[in-house]
Amino acid sequence: MKCGACNYPKVEQVTTTMDKWQGNQLIAIKCVPVERCPQCVEEYFSPEVLRALERLIDAPHEPVDQIAVPIFKYQPLVA
Ligand SMILES: [Zn+2]
């Protein structure tokens, strides 16, 4: 498949990790298949993958792993 963003002739089939806030909970989904442009890194998800992600987010399964995530508060630069 050609990249729709930069016209690079062939996007690559790779897997990625997605993250999403669910209210005040952050969840991550790993091993998500995606086509990625090696030139401009635009990503293309198939309709099947999007449906599977929606289902997983609507009715989460037992997580395969848990990590602690450090949270920082934004601080403006001091001029
Ligand atoms: Zn591209």
mmCIF file with all atom_site columns, C-alpha atoms and ligand atoms in Angstrom:
data_model
loop_
_atom_site.group_PDB
_atom_site.id
_atom_site.type_symbol
_atom_site.label_atom_id
_atom_site.label_alt_id
_atom_site.label_comp_id
_atom_site.label_asym_id
_atom_site.label_entity_id
_atom_site.label_seq_id
_atom_site.pdbx_PDB_ins_code
_atom_site.Cartn_x
_atom_site.Cartn_y
_atom_site.Cartn_z
_atom_site.occupancy
_atom_site.B_iso_or_equiv
_atom_site.pdbx_formal_charge
_atom_site.auth_seq_id
_atom_site.auth_comp_id
_atom_site.auth_asym_id
_atom_site.auth_atom_id
_atom_site.pdbx_PDB_model_num
ATOM   1  C  CA . MET A 1 1  ? 0.000   0.000  0.000  1.00 0.00 ? 1  MET A CA 1
ATOM   2  C  CA . LYS A 1 2  ? 1.173   3.507  -0.852 1.00 0.00 ? 2  LYS A CA 1
ATOM   3  C  CA . CYS A 1 3  ? 1.392   6.152  1.894  1.00 0.00 ? 3  CYS A CA 1
ATOM   4  C  CA . GLY A 1 4  ? -1.512  8.574  1.570  1.00 0.00 ? 4  GLY A CA 1
ATOM   5  C  CA . ALA A 1 5  ? 0.380   11.304 3.413  1.00 0.00 ? 5  ALA A CA 1
ATOM   6  C  CA . CYS A 1 6  ? 3.715   11.447 1.536  1.00 0.00 ? 6  CYS A CA 1
ATOM   7  C  CA . ASN A 1 7  ? 3.186   9.056  -1.417 1.00 0.00 ? 7  ASN A CA 1
ATOM   8  C  CA . TYR A 1 8  ? 6.022   6.737  -0.305 1.00 0.00 ? 8  TYR A CA 1
ATOM   9  C  CA . PRO A 1 9  ? 5.449   3.597  -2.414 1.00 0.00 ? 9  PRO A CA 1
ATOM   10 C  CA . LYS A 1 10 ? 5.245   0.944  0.315  1.00 0.00 ? 10 LYS A CA 1
ATOM   11 C  CA . VAL A 1 11 ? 4.144   1.112  3.956  1.00 0.00 ? 11 VAL A CA 1
ATOM   12 C  CA . GLU A 1 12 ? 5.473   -1.588 6.326  1.00 0.00 ? 12 GLU A CA 1
ATOM   13 C  CA . GLN A 1 13 ? 3.467   -4.064 8.414  1.00 0.00 ? 13 GLN A CA 1
ATOM   14 C  CA . VAL A 1 14 ? 4.590   -3.605 12.018 1.00 0.00 ? 14 VAL A CA 1
ATOM   15 C  CA . THR A 1 15 ? 3.105   -3.783 15.504 1.00 0.00 ? 15 THR A CA 1
ATOM   16 C  CA . THR A 1 16 ? 2.729   -0.902 17.915 1.00 0.00 ? 16 THR A CA 1
ATOM   17 C  CA . THR A 1 17 ? 1.648   -0.185 21.477 1.00 0.00 ? 17 THR A CA 1
ATOM   18 C  CA . MET A 1 18 ? -1.312  2.150  21.889 1.00 0.00 ? 18 MET A CA 1
ATOM   19 C  CA . ASP A 1 19 ? -2.274  4.069  24.993 1.00 0.00 ? 19 ASP A CA 1
ATOM   20 C  CA . LYS A 1 20 ? -5.622  5.548  25.917 1.00 0.00 ? 20 LYS A CA 1
ATOM   21 C  CA . TRP A 1 21 ? -7.093  7.373  28.873 1.00 0.00 ? 21 TRP A CA 1
ATOM   22 C  CA . GLN A 1 22 ? -10.288 5.817  30.195 1.00 0.00 ? 22 GLN A CA 1
ATOM   23 C  CA . GLY A 1 23 ? -11.543 8.488  32.593 1.00 0.00 ? 23 GLY A CA 1
ATOM   24 C  CA . ASN A 1 24 ? -8.638  8.761  35.022 1.00 0.00 ? 24 ASN A CA 1
ATOM   25 C  CA . GLN A 1 25 ? -7.191  5.362  34.139 1.00 0.00 ? 25 GLN A CA 1
ATOM   26 C  CA . LEU A 1 26 ? -4.482  4.989  31.518 1.00 0.00 ? 26 LEU A CA 1
ATOM   27 C  CA . ILE A 1 27 ? -4.510  1.718  29.592 1.00 0.00 ? 27 ILE A CA 1
ATOM   28 C  CA . ALA A 1 28 ? -2.056  0.395  27.016 1.00 0.00 ? 28 ALA A CA 1
ATOM   29 C  CA . ILE A 1 29 ? -2.636  -2.194 24.301 1.00 0.00 ? 29 ILE A CA 1
ATOM   30 C  CA . LYS A 1 30 ? 0.465   -3.863 22.882 1.00 0.00 ? 30 LYS A CA 1
ATOM   31 C  CA . CYS A 1 31 ? 1.080   -5.944 19.746 1.00 0.00 ? 31 CYS A CA 1
ATOM   32 C  CA . VAL A 1 32 ? -1.440  -3.915 17.690 1.00 0.00 ? 32 VAL A CA 1
ATOM   33 C  CA . PRO A 1 33 ? -0.913  -4.582 13.967 1.00 0.00 ? 33 PRO A CA 1
ATOM   34 C  CA . VAL A 1 34 ? -0.521  -1.403 11.933 1.00 0.00 ? 34 VAL A CA 1
ATOM   35 C  CA . GLU A 1 35 ? 0.882   -0.331 8.575  1.00 0.00 ? 35 GLU A CA 1
ATOM   36 C  CA . ARG A 1 36 ? 3.478   2.420  9.039  1.00 0.00 ? 36 ARG A CA 1
ATOM   37 C  CA . CYS A 1 37 ? 5.189   4.592  6.460  1.00 0.00 ? 37 CYS A CA 1
ATOM   38 C  CA . PRO A 1 38 ? 8.976   4.278  6.885  1.00 0.00 ? 38 PRO A CA 1
ATOM   39 C  CA . GLN A 1 39 ? 9.425   7.790  5.506  1.00 0.00 ? 39 GLN A CA 1
ATOM   40 C  CA . CYS A 1 40 ? 6.873   9.973  7.359  1.00 0.00 ? 40 CYS A CA 1
ATOM   41 C  CA . VAL A 1 41 ? 5.774   7.449  10.092 1.00 0.00 ? 41 VAL A CA 1
ATOM   42 C  CA . GLU A 1 42 ? 2.091   7.940  9.289  1.00 0.00 ? 42 GLU A CA 1
ATOM   43 C  CA . GLU A 1 43 ? 0.148   4.902  10.601 1.00 0.00 ? 43 GLU A CA 1
ATOM   44 C  CA . TYR A 1 44 ? -2.784  3.116  8.980  1.00 0.00 ? 44 TYR A CA 1
ATOM   45 C  CA . PHE A 1 45 ? -5.088  0.823  10.968 1.00 0.00 ? 45 PHE A CA 1
ATOM   46 C  CA . SER A 1 46 ? -7.324  -1.641 9.164  1.00 0.00 ? 46 SER A CA 1
ATOM   47 C  CA . PRO A 1 47 ? -11.079 -1.562 9.892  1.00 0.00 ? 47 PRO A CA 1
ATOM   48 C  CA . GLU A 1 48 ? -10.754 -5.021 11.522 1.00 0.00 ? 48 GLU A CA 1
ATOM   49 C  CA . VAL A 1 49 ? -8.044  -3.782 13.894 1.00 0.00 ? 49 VAL A CA 1
ATOM   50 C  CA . LEU A 1 50 ? -10.085 -0.686 14.791 1.00 0.00 ? 50 LEU A CA 1
ATOM   51 C  CA . ARG A 1 51 ? -13.110 -2.876 15.570 1.00 0.00 ? 51 ARG A CA 1
ATOM   52 C  CA . ALA A 1 52 ? -10.983 -5.182 17.727 1.00 0.00 ? 52 ALA A CA 1
ATOM   53 C  CA . LEU A 1 53 ? -9.543  -2.166 19.604 1.00 0.00 ? 53 LEU A CA 1
ATOM   54 C  CA . GLU A 1 54 ? -13.045 -0.756 20.208 1.00 0.00 ? 54 GLU A CA 1
ATOM   55 C  CA . ARG A 1 55 ? -14.193 -4.091 21.590 1.00 0.00 ? 55 ARG A CA 1
ATOM   56 C  CA . LEU A 1 56 ? -11.157 -4.373 23.858 1.00 0.00 ? 56 LEU A CA 1
ATOM   57 C  CA . ILE A 1 57 ? -11.643 -0.829 25.186 1.00 0.00 ? 57 ILE A CA 1
ATOM   58 C  CA . ASP A 1 58 ? -15.411 -1.273 25.702 1.00 0.00 ? 58 ASP A CA 1
ATOM   59 C  CA . ALA A 1 59 ? -14.965 -4.550 27.569 1.00 0.00 ? 59 ALA A CA 1
ATOM   60 C  CA . PRO A 1 60 ? -11.370 -4.811 28.779 1.00 0.00 ? 60 PRO A CA 1
ATOM   61 C  CA . HIS A 1 61 ? -9.896  -8.265 29.224 1.00 0.00 ? 61 HIS A CA 1
ATOM   62 C  CA . GLU A 1 62 ? -7.610  -9.355 32.021 1.00 0.00 ? 62 GLU A CA 1
ATOM   63 C  CA . PRO A 1 63 ? -4.404  -7.336 31.548 1.00 0.00 ? 63 PRO A CA 1
ATOM   64 C  CA . VAL A 1 64 ? -1.269  -9.272 30.551 1.00 0.00 ? 64 VAL A CA 1
ATOM   65 C  CA . ASP A 1 65 ? 1.001   -6.877 32.439 1.00 0.00 ? 65 ASP A CA 1
ATOM   66 C  CA . GLN A 1 66 ? 0.926   -3.841 34.754 1.00 0.00 ? 66 GLN A CA 1
ATOM   67 C  CA . ILE A 1 67 ? 3.378   -0.957 35.036 1.00 0.00 ? 67 ILE A CA 1
ATOM   68 C  CA . ALA A 1 68 ? 3.603   2.116  37.259 1.00 0.00 ? 68 ALA A CA 1
ATOM   69 C  CA . VAL A 1 69 ? 3.528   5.373  35.290 1.00 0.00 ? 69 VAL A CA 1
ATOM   70 C  CA . PRO A 1 70 ? 5.253   8.501  36.637 1.00 0.00 ? 70 PRO A CA 1
ATOM   71 C  CA . ILE A 1 71 ? 3.001   11.567 36.402 1.00 0.00 ? 71 ILE A CA 1
ATOM   72 C  CA . PHE A 1 72 ? 4.391   15.076 36.180 1.00 0.00 ? 72 PHE A CA 1
ATOM   73 C  CA . LYS A 1 73 ? 2.627   18.404 36.408 1.00 0.00 ? 73 LYS A CA 1
ATOM   74 C  CA . TYR A 1 74 ? 3.346   20.899 33.668 1.00 0.00 ? 74 TYR A CA 1
ATOM   75 C  CA . GLN A 1 75 ? 5.586   23.748 34.742 1.00 0.00 ? 75 GLN A CA 1
ATOM   76 C  CA . PRO A 1 76 ? 6.014   26.811 32.515 1.00 0.00 ? 76 PRO A CA 1
ATOM   77 C  CA . LEU A 1 77 ? 9.504   27.988 31.659 1.00 0.00 ? 77 LEU A CA 1
ATOM   78 C  CA . VAL A 1 78 ? 10.765  30.829 33.813 1.00 0.00 ? 78 VAL A CA 1
ATOM   79 C  CA . ALA A 1 79 ? 11.795  33.728 31.615 1.00 0.00 ? 79 ALA A CA 1
HETATM 80 ZN ZN . ZN  B 2 .  ? 4.464   8.578  4.320  1.00 0.00 ? 1  ZN  B ZN 1
#
